[in-house]
C-alpha cells in the first residue's frame, strides 16, 4: 500500500499544484472584445500588441487585472470594504489561474501642490526619520520635517466622563515642518484685481468680470450688493478704506438677502476658495483661462520655495539640511547617503540608499525629491511607481505594464527591458501592453489583437512567439521590421526662431536658432532638457499651438462629439430641420430621457458590493426622450447619428439633406488623425491613451497658430499608424506651419528636416546642445547617443 500522503505526487509524476501554470480567459466581452478566449503562461513575459483601440487595454487592464483586484478586495472584511472603491465583475465567462495583480500604468500622479516625487515614494518619509535622529540641532519628531504638517499649539479644559468625572486643563503642542506663509506649497499667489472687476463701475452696474458672476446672480453678486457693508451704486474706485477692506478681505459673515440667510465673504478669500483651491486641470477651459489671467504664482519669500519652516531648515546633517537634500539631483543624493556612517541608523540608511539607487537604475536619477509630482510625464510617473517594486521580495505576482517605454530614449529602452526580465526571472508573471519593437522582441509569448480598431478589433489575430508573429501576416507582424528612410532632400527654412540664454530647469544658458517652415525634431535622453527648451523657452508673443501630454478629462457623459465641439453644429442642424430648440438634441439638457437623466443606464448602489448598471428600459440605452427621437435629419434620429463611426458620419454630413460644413470639417480632422473608427457617442472613459492623445490633436487642427509644438505625438501609436502621423505632420508643414516635435521615435527623427539634440546626459549632465543639423548629418557624425541609435535604425 502506498505511503505517499494525499495531495503529494508519486515519484515521476507531476504534482497537482504544478498544473496551475496558466491564466485562462474565456468569453471576454469588455468594451470591444469579441468573446475573446486565450491562455497565458505564468512566470513568463507576455507582450500584447495591436493597433491603438484594438482591445489590448480592455483585455489586460479592464479584464485580467480588474478581476484580480476585485477578488483581492473581497478578502477584506465588509467594514474595510466599505472604505474601498467598489468594482464590478468584468464581462467575461471564465477567469481562472489569476494571481495578485500589481498595476503600473501611465496615469499621472495627483497634481496636488503638496505632492512631490519624495512624498509619492518612501524617500521623503525615510529622510524625515533620518533628520529627526541625526539632525543638529534636534527639533523634534519626523513631523517637524514634513511640509504637510503644520505646527499646532492649543490649551483648554477637558472633562473626562469616567466615574465621578473630572475637569482638567490640558496643553497640546505639535511641531510641524510646514512653512506658515505658503502652507507647504512653495509658492504664494498674487491676484490681479483688475481681472476681477472694473473699478470704474458700481456693483449694480455689473462691475464684476469673473466668469459666471452675472449682475443678477443672487448667490454672489447680490450678496455683495445687498450685504449692507457696501454702497452698490458707488463706483468701486470711490469706496472708502473701510468699504474696500470689507469688499476684499472681510471674514465670512452671516447676512440676510431677501429673507434668505447667506454668507458674505471678502472677494479675495472667495476667489481663492472657489478657483485657486481646485486642481487647475479640472477647471473648465474658460475658467482656467481666467485663473491664468488673474493669478500669478511667485516663489514663497519666507521658505525660498522649499515648503519648510525655518526650524526644519536649520537642522542639518554634516552641513546639509533636509531642504538641501530634497533639492539635490537623486543620483547626487544617493552618493551623499552612502557617505554617511552612523551605526544607530544603519538599517535606515541602507533602505534609503536602496530606494535612491532604484531611481538611478530605472533612469530617473536626474529628478529631485522636491519635484512636484504633477509635473512628471506619463512615462516618468510610471517608472516612479516601479521604484517600490524593484527590490520587492514578492514572487508569483502578476505585474501589468502600460507601454513602459513611453518617454524613453532608445538608449534607455534596453535598461527598461532588463528590469522587465528581472521581474520575470524572480518568478513573476509580467504582462506588457506595448508597441516598441525592441520590447516585443524580448517577449516569451505574444498576443496580437485586431485586426483593426474599435468595432473592427477585439479578436485575437495571433498568439505565439515573436518569430511566429513576424511570419503571421497580421498588421503588427507586417510592420514589425518597418524602417523609415532618411530624406534625400530636406525643406528649406523660411526663417528662424531665436532662443537666447535659455536656463529653464537644467538648461545651461543655451542659445539656439530653430528653423521655421520645416519639421524640427528635438531629441535627447529623458531629462536632457527637451521640454524645458521647447515649452519653457519659446519667447512670449509667438503664435504657438502647443499639444502636450496632459491627459484629457471627461466623465462617462463625455464623448468625441462633446469634446471636439462637434455636437453643437449637429444639434443646430437637427433644430433647423425640425423647427425646434437645439437643446432638445443634447442628452445632458432638455432632450434627456427623464428615467435615466440622459445617462442611458440606471445605477444601483449596493453599498460595499459593486454597483449594478442596467440599461434604461425607457430609452433602451439611447439616452434621449422618446419624443426627441421622432425628429429626424435625412432619415436618421439623433441617437442613430451619435452611434455612427466618424468616417460614416463624415459622409453623412458632407452631402445631401444633412450637409453641415461645420460638422464635416471637425469630422475630417478626426479622420486625419486616424480616428475614423470611433463612434461619435463613445464615452471618453473607454478610449485608450493613444486615442485620447490623437483626439486632443484633432481639436487643435483648426487652430491658426504659425508654430506648432507637439510633445511625443507617437505615444500610444502602433507601428502601422506612425506612417499616417508622418503624413499628417507633412501636411501641417506644407500648409505653411512650423512644426516642432519633442520625440524619441526614430521614425520621426529620420523624417525630420532638422534635428536639435540635447544632452549628453540627463539632469545636471544635460541641458546643452550636442548637435544641430539634418538627420543625415547626425547619422554620419554619430557623435551623440541619438546619432548612434538613429544610424542603427536606418541601417547605416
PDB file of C-alpha atoms in Angstrom, residues 149-310:
ATOM      1  CA  UNK A 149       2.192  69.034   8.899  1.00  0.00           C
ATOM      2  CA  UNK A 150       1.504  72.432  10.442  1.00  0.00           C
ATOM      3  CA  UNK A 151       2.702  73.433  13.907  1.00  0.00           C
ATOM      4  CA  UNK A 152      -0.188  73.494  16.384  1.00  0.00           C
ATOM      5  CA  UNK A 153      -0.492  74.972  19.869  1.00  0.00           C
ATOM      6  CA  UNK A 154      -3.669  74.650  21.937  1.00  0.00           C
ATOM      7  CA  UNK A 155      -4.766  74.770  25.568  1.00  0.00           C
ATOM      8  CA  UNK A 156      -8.041  74.438  27.405  1.00  0.00           C
ATOM      9  CA  UNK A 157     -10.085  72.325  29.765  1.00  0.00           C
ATOM     10  CA  UNK A 158     -11.474  68.894  29.083  1.00  0.00           C
ATOM     11  CA  UNK A 159     -13.917  66.736  31.029  1.00  0.00           C
ATOM     12  CA  UNK A 160     -13.314  63.017  31.170  1.00  0.00           C
ATOM     13  CA  UNK A 161     -16.662  61.263  31.786  1.00  0.00           C
ATOM     14  CA  UNK A 162     -15.356  58.340  33.758  1.00  0.00           C
ATOM     15  CA  UNK A 163     -16.504  57.571  37.292  1.00  0.00           C
ATOM     16  CA  UNK A 164     -17.285  60.866  39.007  1.00  0.00           C
ATOM     17  CA  UNK A 165     -15.862  62.812  36.077  1.00  0.00           C
ATOM     18  CA  UNK A 166     -13.123  65.363  36.376  1.00  0.00           C
ATOM     19  CA  UNK A 167     -12.289  68.576  34.588  1.00  0.00           C
ATOM     20  CA  UNK A 168      -8.608  69.036  33.841  1.00  0.00           C
ATOM     21  CA  UNK A 169      -6.576  71.637  31.980  1.00  0.00           C
ATOM     22  CA  UNK A 170      -4.594  70.334  29.020  1.00  0.00           C
ATOM     23  CA  UNK A 171      -1.985  71.891  26.767  1.00  0.00           C
ATOM     24  CA  UNK A 172      -1.334  70.421  23.334  1.00  0.00           C
ATOM     25  CA  UNK A 173       1.669  71.177  21.140  1.00  0.00           C
ATOM     26  CA  UNK A 174       2.693  69.653  17.819  1.00  0.00           C
ATOM     27  CA  UNK A 175       5.765  70.753  15.891  1.00  0.00           C
ATOM     28  CA  UNK A 176       5.326  70.514  12.130  1.00  0.00           C
ATOM     29  CA  UNK A 177       7.630  71.409   9.270  1.00  0.00           C
ATOM     30  CA  UNK A 178       5.140  73.375   7.163  1.00  0.00           C
ATOM     31  CA  UNK A 179       6.088  76.886   6.133  1.00  0.00           C
ATOM     32  CA  UNK A 180       3.326  79.063   7.641  1.00  0.00           C
ATOM     33  CA  UNK A 181       3.433  81.606   4.787  1.00  0.00           C
ATOM     34  CA  UNK A 182       2.832  79.292   1.805  1.00  0.00           C
ATOM     35  CA  UNK A 183       1.307  76.405   3.814  1.00  0.00           C
ATOM     36  CA  UNK A 184       3.700  73.864   2.310  1.00  0.00           C
ATOM     37  CA  UNK A 185       3.053  74.788  -1.323  1.00  0.00           C
ATOM     38  CA  UNK A 186       6.387  76.517  -2.000  1.00  0.00           C
ATOM     39  CA  UNK A 187       4.707  79.408  -3.812  1.00  0.00           C
ATOM     40  CA  UNK A 188       2.327  82.210  -2.982  1.00  0.00           C
ATOM     41  CA  UNK A 189      -0.353  83.640  -5.236  1.00  0.00           C
ATOM     42  CA  UNK A 190      -0.823  87.261  -6.173  1.00  0.00           C
ATOM     43  CA  UNK A 191      -4.224  88.212  -7.601  1.00  0.00           C
ATOM     44  CA  UNK A 192      -4.559  90.907 -10.269  1.00  0.00           C
ATOM     45  CA  UNK A 193      -7.616  92.821  -9.041  1.00  0.00           C
ATOM     46  CA  UNK A 194      -8.173  94.406 -12.469  1.00  0.00           C
ATOM     47  CA  UNK A 195      -9.115  90.932 -13.752  1.00  0.00           C
ATOM     48  CA  UNK A 196     -11.797  90.559 -11.065  1.00  0.00           C
ATOM     49  CA  UNK A 197     -13.733  93.798 -11.527  1.00  0.00           C
ATOM     50  CA  UNK A 198     -13.916  97.095 -13.412  1.00  0.00           C
ATOM     51  CA  UNK A 199     -13.392  99.718 -10.697  1.00  0.00           C
ATOM     52  CA  UNK A 200     -14.989 102.452 -12.824  1.00  0.00           C
ATOM     53  CA  UNK A 201     -18.369 100.719 -12.426  1.00  0.00           C
ATOM     54  CA  UNK A 202     -20.542 100.055  -9.403  1.00  0.00           C
ATOM     55  CA  UNK A 203     -21.641  96.568  -8.368  1.00  0.00           C
ATOM     56  CA  UNK A 204     -25.154  97.415  -9.573  1.00  0.00           C
ATOM     57  CA  UNK A 205     -23.737  98.308 -12.993  1.00  0.00           C
ATOM     58  CA  UNK A 206     -22.061  94.889 -13.365  1.00  0.00           C
ATOM     59  CA  UNK A 207     -18.523  95.656 -12.213  1.00  0.00           C
ATOM     60  CA  UNK A 208     -17.536  92.001 -11.800  1.00  0.00           C
ATOM     61  CA  UNK A 209     -15.621  90.386 -14.704  1.00  0.00           C
ATOM     62  CA  UNK A 210     -15.369  86.933 -13.090  1.00  0.00           C
ATOM     63  CA  UNK A 211     -16.816  84.142 -15.311  1.00  0.00           C
ATOM     64  CA  UNK A 212     -20.317  83.173 -14.211  1.00  0.00           C
ATOM     65  CA  UNK A 213     -20.802  86.224 -11.969  1.00  0.00           C
ATOM     66  CA  UNK A 214     -23.783  87.821 -13.661  1.00  0.00           C
ATOM     67  CA  UNK A 215     -25.350  91.003 -12.304  1.00  0.00           C
ATOM     68  CA  UNK A 216     -28.494  89.120 -11.201  1.00  0.00           C
ATOM     69  CA  UNK A 217     -26.703  86.187  -9.521  1.00  0.00           C
ATOM     70  CA  UNK A 218     -28.181  86.394  -6.039  1.00  0.00           C
ATOM     71  CA  UNK A 219     -25.758  83.854  -4.547  1.00  0.00           C
ATOM     72  CA  UNK A 220     -22.755  86.003  -5.491  1.00  0.00           C
ATOM     73  CA  UNK A 221     -23.279  89.495  -6.868  1.00  0.00           C
ATOM     74  CA  UNK A 222     -26.483  90.258  -4.961  1.00  0.00           C
ATOM     75  CA  UNK A 223     -24.834  89.087  -1.754  1.00  0.00           C
ATOM     76  CA  UNK A 224     -22.308  91.899  -2.175  1.00  0.00           C
ATOM     77  CA  UNK A 225     -24.893  94.431  -3.335  1.00  0.00           C
ATOM     78  CA  UNK A 226     -27.352  93.820  -0.504  1.00  0.00           C
ATOM     79  CA  UNK A 227     -24.991  92.891   2.325  1.00  0.00           C
ATOM     80  CA  UNK A 228     -25.145  96.359   3.887  1.00  0.00           C
ATOM     81  CA  UNK A 229     -21.368  96.636   4.011  1.00  0.00           C
ATOM     82  CA  UNK A 230     -21.077  98.410   0.649  1.00  0.00           C
ATOM     83  CA  UNK A 231     -22.842 101.007  -1.440  1.00  0.00           C
ATOM     84  CA  UNK A 232     -23.857  99.019  -4.558  1.00  0.00           C
ATOM     85  CA  UNK A 233     -24.388 102.198  -6.603  1.00  0.00           C
ATOM     86  CA  UNK A 234     -20.959 103.727  -5.937  1.00  0.00           C
ATOM     87  CA  UNK A 235     -18.080 103.028  -8.364  1.00  0.00           C
ATOM     88  CA  UNK A 236     -15.627 100.661  -6.691  1.00  0.00           C
ATOM     89  CA  UNK A 237     -12.742 103.119  -7.083  1.00  0.00           C
ATOM     90  CA  UNK A 238     -14.649 105.552  -4.826  1.00  0.00           C
ATOM     91  CA  UNK A 239     -15.088 103.061  -1.967  1.00  0.00           C
ATOM     92  CA  UNK A 240     -13.884 104.281   1.421  1.00  0.00           C
ATOM     93  CA  UNK A 241     -10.985 102.491   3.099  1.00  0.00           C
ATOM     94  CA  UNK A 242     -13.398 100.515   5.293  1.00  0.00           C
ATOM     95  CA  UNK A 243     -15.636  99.613   2.351  1.00  0.00           C
ATOM     96  CA  UNK A 244     -12.619  98.372   0.370  1.00  0.00           C
ATOM     97  CA  UNK A 245     -11.461  96.303   3.359  1.00  0.00           C
ATOM     98  CA  UNK A 246     -14.913  94.730   3.695  1.00  0.00           C
ATOM     99  CA  UNK A 247     -15.168  94.276  -0.067  1.00  0.00           C
ATOM    100  CA  UNK A 248     -11.840  92.499  -0.456  1.00  0.00           C
ATOM    101  CA  UNK A 249     -10.927  90.858   2.849  1.00  0.00           C
ATOM    102  CA  UNK A 250     -13.883  90.601   5.254  1.00  0.00           C
ATOM    103  CA  UNK A 251     -14.117  87.311   7.137  1.00  0.00           C
ATOM    104  CA  UNK A 252     -17.198  85.128   6.445  1.00  0.00           C
ATOM    105  CA  UNK A 253     -20.222  86.846   7.970  1.00  0.00           C
ATOM    106  CA  UNK A 254     -23.878  85.804   8.040  1.00  0.00           C
ATOM    107  CA  UNK A 255     -26.185  88.217   6.185  1.00  0.00           C
ATOM    108  CA  UNK A 256     -29.834  88.130   5.111  1.00  0.00           C
ATOM    109  CA  UNK A 257     -30.688  88.801   1.462  1.00  0.00           C
ATOM    110  CA  UNK A 258     -34.410  88.942   0.605  1.00  0.00           C
ATOM    111  CA  UNK A 259     -35.164  86.843   3.671  1.00  0.00           C
ATOM    112  CA  UNK A 260     -32.574  84.193   2.789  1.00  0.00           C
ATOM    113  CA  UNK A 261     -29.635  83.566   5.143  1.00  0.00           C
ATOM    114  CA  UNK A 262     -26.380  83.748   3.185  1.00  0.00           C
ATOM    115  CA  UNK A 263     -22.684  84.050   3.999  1.00  0.00           C
ATOM    116  CA  UNK A 264     -20.862  87.213   2.963  1.00  0.00           C
ATOM    117  CA  UNK A 265     -17.156  86.782   2.320  1.00  0.00           C
ATOM    118  CA  UNK A 266     -14.436  89.139   1.058  1.00  0.00           C
ATOM    119  CA  UNK A 267     -13.712  88.882  -2.661  1.00  0.00           C
ATOM    120  CA  UNK A 268     -10.090  87.718  -2.299  1.00  0.00           C
ATOM    121  CA  UNK A 269     -10.765  84.705   0.008  1.00  0.00           C
ATOM    122  CA  UNK A 270     -13.872  83.859  -2.040  1.00  0.00           C
ATOM    123  CA  UNK A 271     -11.880  83.721  -5.291  1.00  0.00           C
ATOM    124  CA  UNK A 272      -9.103  81.741  -3.589  1.00  0.00           C
ATOM    125  CA  UNK A 273     -11.604  79.202  -2.265  1.00  0.00           C
ATOM    126  CA  UNK A 274     -13.692  78.992  -5.437  1.00  0.00           C
ATOM    127  CA  UNK A 275     -10.894  78.841  -8.004  1.00  0.00           C
ATOM    128  CA  UNK A 276      -7.398  78.518  -6.538  1.00  0.00           C
ATOM    129  CA  UNK A 277      -8.138  75.666  -4.125  1.00  0.00           C
ATOM    130  CA  UNK A 278      -9.067  73.405  -7.067  1.00  0.00           C
ATOM    131  CA  UNK A 279      -6.778  71.477  -9.381  1.00  0.00           C
ATOM    132  CA  UNK A 280      -6.174  73.741 -12.376  1.00  0.00           C
ATOM    133  CA  UNK A 281      -6.569  70.867 -14.857  1.00  0.00           C
ATOM    134  CA  UNK A 282     -10.041  70.037 -13.515  1.00  0.00           C
ATOM    135  CA  UNK A 283     -11.363  73.517 -14.317  1.00  0.00           C
ATOM    136  CA  UNK A 284     -13.393  74.252 -17.428  1.00  0.00           C
ATOM    137  CA  UNK A 285     -11.324  75.865 -20.205  1.00  0.00           C
ATOM    138  CA  UNK A 286     -12.808  79.363 -19.805  1.00  0.00           C
ATOM    139  CA  UNK A 287     -12.358  79.231 -16.004  1.00  0.00           C
ATOM    140  CA  UNK A 288      -8.777  78.014 -16.452  1.00  0.00           C
ATOM    141  CA  UNK A 289      -8.085  80.921 -18.820  1.00  0.00           C
ATOM    142  CA  UNK A 290      -9.484  83.340 -16.217  1.00  0.00           C
ATOM    143  CA  UNK A 291      -7.260  81.880 -13.473  1.00  0.00           C
ATOM    144  CA  UNK A 292      -4.212  82.121 -15.741  1.00  0.00           C
ATOM    145  CA  UNK A 293      -5.011  85.803 -16.380  1.00  0.00           C
ATOM    146  CA  UNK A 294      -5.898  86.792 -12.846  1.00  0.00           C
ATOM    147  CA  UNK A 295      -3.372  84.887 -10.739  1.00  0.00           C
ATOM    148  CA  UNK A 296       0.412  84.883 -10.729  1.00  0.00           C
ATOM    149  CA  UNK A 297       2.394  82.454  -8.578  1.00  0.00           C
ATOM    150  CA  UNK A 298       5.736  83.511  -7.117  1.00  0.00           C
ATOM    151  CA  UNK A 299       8.252  81.621  -5.004  1.00  0.00           C
ATOM    152  CA  UNK A 300       7.476  81.932  -1.298  1.00  0.00           C
ATOM    153  CA  UNK A 301       9.790  84.636   0.112  1.00  0.00           C
ATOM    154  CA  UNK A 302       9.921  83.028   3.571  1.00  0.00           C
ATOM    155  CA  UNK A 303      10.974  79.477   2.690  1.00  0.00           C
ATOM    156  CA  UNK A 304      12.527  80.159  -0.711  1.00  0.00           C
ATOM    157  CA  UNK A 305      10.284  77.547  -2.320  1.00  0.00           C
ATOM    158  CA  UNK A 306      11.470  74.725  -0.029  1.00  0.00           C
ATOM    159  CA  UNK A 307       7.984  74.489   1.601  1.00  0.00           C
ATOM    160  CA  UNK A 308       9.648  74.017   5.025  1.00  0.00           C
ATOM    161  CA  UNK A 309       9.668  76.101   8.187  1.00  0.00           C
ATOM    162  CA  UNK A 310      12.792  77.900   9.366  1.00  0.00           C
TER     163      UNK A 310
END
